[in-house]
Short mmCIF file of C-alpha atoms in Angstrom, two decimals:
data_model
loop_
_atom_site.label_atom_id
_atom_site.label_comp_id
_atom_site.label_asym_id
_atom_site.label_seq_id
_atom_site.Cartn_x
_atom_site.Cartn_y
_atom_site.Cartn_z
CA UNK A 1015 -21.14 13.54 -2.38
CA UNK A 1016 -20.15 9.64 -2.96
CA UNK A 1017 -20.07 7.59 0.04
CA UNK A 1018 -17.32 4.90 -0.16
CA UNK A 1019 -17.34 2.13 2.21
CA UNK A 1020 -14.62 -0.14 3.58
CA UNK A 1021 -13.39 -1.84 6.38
CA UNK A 1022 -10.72 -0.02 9.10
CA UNK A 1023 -8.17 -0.70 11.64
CA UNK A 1024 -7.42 2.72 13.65
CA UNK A 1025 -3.82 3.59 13.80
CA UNK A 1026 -3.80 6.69 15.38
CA UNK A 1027 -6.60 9.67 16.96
CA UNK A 1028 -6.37 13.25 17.79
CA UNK A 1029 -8.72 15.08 19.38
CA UNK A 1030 -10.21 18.56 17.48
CA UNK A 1031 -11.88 21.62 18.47
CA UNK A 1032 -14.36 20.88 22.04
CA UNK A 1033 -15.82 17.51 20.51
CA UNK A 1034 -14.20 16.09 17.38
CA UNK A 1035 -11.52 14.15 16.65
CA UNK A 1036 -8.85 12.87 13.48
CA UNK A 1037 -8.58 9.84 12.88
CA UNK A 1038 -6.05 7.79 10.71
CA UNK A 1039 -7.16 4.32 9.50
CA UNK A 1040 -5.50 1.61 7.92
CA UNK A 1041 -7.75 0.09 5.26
CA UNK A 1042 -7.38 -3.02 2.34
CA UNK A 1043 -8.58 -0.99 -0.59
CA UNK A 1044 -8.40 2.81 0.26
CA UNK A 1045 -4.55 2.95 2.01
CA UNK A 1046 -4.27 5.40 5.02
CA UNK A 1047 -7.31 7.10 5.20
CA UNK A 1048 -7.20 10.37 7.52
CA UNK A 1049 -11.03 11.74 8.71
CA UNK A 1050 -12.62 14.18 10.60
CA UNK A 1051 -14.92 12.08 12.85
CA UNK A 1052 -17.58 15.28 13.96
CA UNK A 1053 -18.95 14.91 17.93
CA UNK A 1054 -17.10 11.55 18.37
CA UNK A 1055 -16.21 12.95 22.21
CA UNK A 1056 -20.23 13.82 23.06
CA UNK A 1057 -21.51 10.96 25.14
CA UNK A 1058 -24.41 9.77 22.53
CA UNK A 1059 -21.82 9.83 19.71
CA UNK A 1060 -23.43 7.00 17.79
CA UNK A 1061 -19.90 7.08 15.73
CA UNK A 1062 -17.34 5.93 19.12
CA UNK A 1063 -18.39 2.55 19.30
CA UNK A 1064 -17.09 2.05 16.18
CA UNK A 1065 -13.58 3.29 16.17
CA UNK A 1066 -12.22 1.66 19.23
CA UNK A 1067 -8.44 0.93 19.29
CA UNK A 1068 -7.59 -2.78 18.75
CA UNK A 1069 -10.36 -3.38 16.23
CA UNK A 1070 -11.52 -3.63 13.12
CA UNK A 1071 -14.80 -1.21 12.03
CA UNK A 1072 -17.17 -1.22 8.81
CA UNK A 1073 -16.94 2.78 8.02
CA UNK A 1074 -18.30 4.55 5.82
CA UNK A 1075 -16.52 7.98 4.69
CA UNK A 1076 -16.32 10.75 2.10
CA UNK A 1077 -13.83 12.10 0.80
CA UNK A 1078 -12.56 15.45 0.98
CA UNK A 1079 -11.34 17.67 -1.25
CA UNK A 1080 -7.86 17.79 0.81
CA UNK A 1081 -6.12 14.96 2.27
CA UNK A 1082 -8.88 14.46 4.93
CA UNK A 1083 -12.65 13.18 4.60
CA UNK A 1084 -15.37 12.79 6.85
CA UNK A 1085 -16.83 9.75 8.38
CA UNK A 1086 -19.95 9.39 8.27
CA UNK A 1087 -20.97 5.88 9.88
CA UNK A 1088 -19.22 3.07 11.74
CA UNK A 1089 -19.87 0.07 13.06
CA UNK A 1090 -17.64 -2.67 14.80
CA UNK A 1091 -17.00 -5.83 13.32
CA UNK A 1092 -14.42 -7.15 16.50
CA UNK A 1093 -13.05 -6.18 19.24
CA UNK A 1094 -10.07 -7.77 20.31
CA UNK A 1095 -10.74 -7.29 23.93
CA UNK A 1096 -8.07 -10.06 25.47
CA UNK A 1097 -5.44 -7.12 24.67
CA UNK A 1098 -6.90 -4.59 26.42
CA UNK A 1099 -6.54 -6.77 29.84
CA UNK A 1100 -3.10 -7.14 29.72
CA UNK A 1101 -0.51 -3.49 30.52
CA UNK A 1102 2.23 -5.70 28.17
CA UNK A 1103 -0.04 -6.48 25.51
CA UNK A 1104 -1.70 -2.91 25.38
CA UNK A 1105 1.93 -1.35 24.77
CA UNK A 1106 3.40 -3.79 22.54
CA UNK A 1107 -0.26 -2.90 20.26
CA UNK A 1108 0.60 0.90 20.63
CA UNK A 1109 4.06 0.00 19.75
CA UNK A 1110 3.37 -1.96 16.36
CA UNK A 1111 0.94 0.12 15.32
CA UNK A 1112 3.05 3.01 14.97
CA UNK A 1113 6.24 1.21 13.58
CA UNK A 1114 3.86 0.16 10.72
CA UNK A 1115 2.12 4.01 10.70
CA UNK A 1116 5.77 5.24 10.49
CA UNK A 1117 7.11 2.35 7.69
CA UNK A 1118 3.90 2.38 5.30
CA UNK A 1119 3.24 5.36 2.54
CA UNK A 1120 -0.31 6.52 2.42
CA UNK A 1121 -1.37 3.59 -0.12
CA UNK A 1122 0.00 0.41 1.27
CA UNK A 1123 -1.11 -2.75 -0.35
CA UNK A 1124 -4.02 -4.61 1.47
CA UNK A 1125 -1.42 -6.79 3.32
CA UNK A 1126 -0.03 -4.45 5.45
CA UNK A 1127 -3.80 -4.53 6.75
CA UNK A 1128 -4.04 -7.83 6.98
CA UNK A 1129 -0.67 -8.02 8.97
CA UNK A 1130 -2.23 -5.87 11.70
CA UNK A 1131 -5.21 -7.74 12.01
CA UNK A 1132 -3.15 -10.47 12.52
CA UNK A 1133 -1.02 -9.23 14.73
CA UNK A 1134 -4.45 -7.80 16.76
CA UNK A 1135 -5.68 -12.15 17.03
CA UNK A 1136 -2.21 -13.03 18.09
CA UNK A 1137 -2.15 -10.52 20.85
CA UNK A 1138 -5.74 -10.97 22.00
CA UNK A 1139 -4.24 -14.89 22.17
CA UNK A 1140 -2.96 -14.68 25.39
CA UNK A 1141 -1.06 -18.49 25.10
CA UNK A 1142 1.42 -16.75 22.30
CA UNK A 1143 4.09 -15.28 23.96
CA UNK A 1144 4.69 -10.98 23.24
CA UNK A 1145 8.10 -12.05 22.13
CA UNK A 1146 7.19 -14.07 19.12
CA UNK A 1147 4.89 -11.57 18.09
CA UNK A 1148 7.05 -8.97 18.16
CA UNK A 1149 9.48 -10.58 16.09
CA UNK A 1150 6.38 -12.37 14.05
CA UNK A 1151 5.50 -8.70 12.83
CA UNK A 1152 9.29 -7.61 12.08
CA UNK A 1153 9.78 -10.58 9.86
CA UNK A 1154 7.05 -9.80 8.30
CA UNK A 1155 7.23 -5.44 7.84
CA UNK A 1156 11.09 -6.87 6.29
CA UNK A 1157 9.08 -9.48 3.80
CA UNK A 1158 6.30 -6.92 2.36
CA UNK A 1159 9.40 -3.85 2.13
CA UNK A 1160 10.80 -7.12 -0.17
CA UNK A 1161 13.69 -7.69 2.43
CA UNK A 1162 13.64 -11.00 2.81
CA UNK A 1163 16.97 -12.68 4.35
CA UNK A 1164 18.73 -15.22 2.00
CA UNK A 1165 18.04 -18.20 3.98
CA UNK A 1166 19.14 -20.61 1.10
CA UNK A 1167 22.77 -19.70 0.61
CA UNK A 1168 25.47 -18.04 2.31
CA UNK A 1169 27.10 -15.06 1.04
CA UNK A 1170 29.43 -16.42 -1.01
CA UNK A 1171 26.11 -18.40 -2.60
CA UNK A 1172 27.14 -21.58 -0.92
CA UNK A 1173 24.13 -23.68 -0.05
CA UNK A 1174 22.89 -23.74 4.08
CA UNK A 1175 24.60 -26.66 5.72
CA UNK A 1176 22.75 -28.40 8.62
CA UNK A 1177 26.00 -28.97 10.59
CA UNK A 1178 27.14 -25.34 10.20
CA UNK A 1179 27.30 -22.25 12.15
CA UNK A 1180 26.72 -19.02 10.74
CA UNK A 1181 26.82 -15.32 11.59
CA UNK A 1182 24.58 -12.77 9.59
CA UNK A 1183 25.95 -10.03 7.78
CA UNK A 1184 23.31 -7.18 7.17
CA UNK A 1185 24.32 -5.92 3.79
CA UNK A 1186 24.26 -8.81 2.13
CA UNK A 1187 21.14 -9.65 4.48
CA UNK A 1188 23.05 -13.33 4.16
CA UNK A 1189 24.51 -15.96 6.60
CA UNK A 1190 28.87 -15.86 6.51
CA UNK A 1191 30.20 -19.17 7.45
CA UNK A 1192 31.94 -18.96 10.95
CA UNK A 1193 33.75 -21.79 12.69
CA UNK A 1194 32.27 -19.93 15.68
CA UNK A 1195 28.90 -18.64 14.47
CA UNK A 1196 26.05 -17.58 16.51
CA UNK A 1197 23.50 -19.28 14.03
CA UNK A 1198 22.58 -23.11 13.61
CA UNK A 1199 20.54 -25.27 11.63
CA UNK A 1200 17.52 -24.63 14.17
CA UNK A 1201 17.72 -21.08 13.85
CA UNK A 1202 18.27 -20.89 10.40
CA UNK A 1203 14.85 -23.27 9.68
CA UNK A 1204 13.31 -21.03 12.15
CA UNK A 1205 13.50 -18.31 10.62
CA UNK A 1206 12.18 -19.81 6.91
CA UNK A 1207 9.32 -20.56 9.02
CA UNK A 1208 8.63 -16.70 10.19
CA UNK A 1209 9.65 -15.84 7.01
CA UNK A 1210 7.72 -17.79 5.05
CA UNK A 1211 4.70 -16.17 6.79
CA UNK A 1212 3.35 -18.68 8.95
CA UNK A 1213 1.36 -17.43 11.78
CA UNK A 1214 2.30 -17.17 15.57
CA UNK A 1215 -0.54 -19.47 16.21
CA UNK A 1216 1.81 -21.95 14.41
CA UNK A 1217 5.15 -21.04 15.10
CA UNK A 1218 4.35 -20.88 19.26
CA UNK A 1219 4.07 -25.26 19.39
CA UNK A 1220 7.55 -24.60 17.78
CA UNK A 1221 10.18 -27.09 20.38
CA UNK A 1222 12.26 -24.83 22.25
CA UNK A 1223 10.79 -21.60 21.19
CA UNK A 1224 11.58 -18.88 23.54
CA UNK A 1225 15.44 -19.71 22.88
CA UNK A 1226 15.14 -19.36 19.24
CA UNK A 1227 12.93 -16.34 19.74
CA UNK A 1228 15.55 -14.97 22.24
CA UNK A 1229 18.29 -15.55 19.54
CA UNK A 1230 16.37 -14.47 16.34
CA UNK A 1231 14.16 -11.35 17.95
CA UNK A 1232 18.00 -9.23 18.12
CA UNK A 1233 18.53 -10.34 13.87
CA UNK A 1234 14.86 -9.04 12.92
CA UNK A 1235 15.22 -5.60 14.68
CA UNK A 1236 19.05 -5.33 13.34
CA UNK A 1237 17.03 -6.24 9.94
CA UNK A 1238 14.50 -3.43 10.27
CA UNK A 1239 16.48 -0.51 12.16
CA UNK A 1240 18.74 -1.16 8.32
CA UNK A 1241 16.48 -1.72 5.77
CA UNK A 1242 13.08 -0.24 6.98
CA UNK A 1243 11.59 3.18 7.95
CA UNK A 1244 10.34 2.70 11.69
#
C-alpha cells in the first residue's frame, strides 16, 4: 500500500478497543483525514508523541479502503505549549476547534488549516487577549464561507461616512444608516482590519482595543450563528 505523507493539526480523538484510538486531522492537501492510530494508549507508543492536541505533526498514513486509514508514523513539528498553561486558553482551543470541525466539509481548502495554526500561535501568545482571538477566528470562518460584511457601502450602496453611525443588518450583511447607530467610524475600520485578515499579533497594538473588541465580538457571532454551520 502507498504511504502518503502530510502535515496535521488534530481536531478531535476517540479512544478504540483496550489500546487504540481515531483520530480526525485537519491537513493542507488531504482535507479531514480520519485514522485508526493502532496501540497509541500503550506506554511505549512511539506514535503519541506525535499527535498531541494543540500541535502540528508530520504523519504519515494510508489510506483505507473506507473513510478511515491508518497511521503509520508521526512526528511533532510544534507544540504550542503556552496554551496548555492557561484553563481559559485550553477551552477557548477545544472550543474553536470544534466550531471549525463542525463548519468545514471533509475537503476544506488548505486555509482553513492555516487558520488553526494561526489561531494555535495566537493562543500560545499569552499578551493577545482570548477576546480578540475569538472574534479574530469568526471573522475569519465568515471570510473563507465567502461572507464577508460590506464594509464599503451601506445598504442602500451609499458609501461609509466617517462622521456616521450605523447599525448592521444581517441579511444584507450591510451597515443601515441610523441617527442613533451602535457603529462608528472606529468600528467600522476595525473591522476591515479583521476582515482583511490581518493577524491578532497586529490587530492587539490596535488603540482602544478591548472596547472595539467588546462592541464587534457580539456582530461576528450574530454573523456566524446566520450564515455559517457551527
Amino acid at each position: 500500500m502507498n504511504q502518503l505523507v502530510t502535515q496535521g493539526i488534530i481536531l478531535s480523538r476517540t479512544d478504540f478497543g483496550e489500546a487504540d484510538r481515531i483520530i480526525t486531522l485537519l491537513t493542507p492537501d488531504h482535507g479531514k483525514l480520519r485514522l485508526m492510530a493502532r496501540g497509541v494508549r500503550k506506554v511505549k507508543s512511539k506514535l503519541a508523541g506525535g499527535i498531541e492536541l494543540f500541535s502540528v505533526s508530520h504523519i504519515t498514513f494510508i489510506r483505507g479502503r473506507g473513510d478511515m486509514g491508518t497511521l503509520v508514523s508521526t512526528r511533532l513539528v510544534r507544540h504550542y505549549g503556552h496554551i496548555v498553561g492557561d484553563i481559559e486558553r485550553v477551552q477557548l482551543g477545544y472550543d474553536l476547534i470544534k466550531t471549525l470541525n463542525r463548519a468545514t466539509e471533509d475537503e476544506p481548502e488548505a486555509d482553513y488549516f492555516h487558520l488553526l495554526q494561526g489561531t494555535f500561535e495566537a493562543l500560545d501568545d499569552t499578551a493577545i487577549a482570548t477576546g480578540l482571538i475569538s472574534l479574530w477566528f469568526g471573522a475569519q470562518l465568515l471570510r473563507l464561507a465567502g461572507h464577508s460584511p460590506n464594509l464599503r457601502t451601506d445598504s442602500a450602496g451609499q458609501p461609509l461616512s466617517p462622521g456616521g453611525s450605523y447599525d448592521f443588518n444581517f441579511d444584507d450583511m450591510a451597515f443601515v444608516s441610523r441617527p442613533d447607530g451602535h457603529f462608528g467610524a472606529d468600528h467600522i475600520k476595525f473591522l476591515r482590519l479583521v476582515f482583511g485578515g490581518n493577524p491578532p499579533q497586529v490587530l492587539q497594538k490596535i488603540q482602544n482595543i478591548d472596547e472595539l473588541v467588546q462592541v464587534g465580538a457580539p456582530l461576528v457571532q450574530t454573523m456566524l450563528r446566520s450564515h455559517v454551520r457551527v
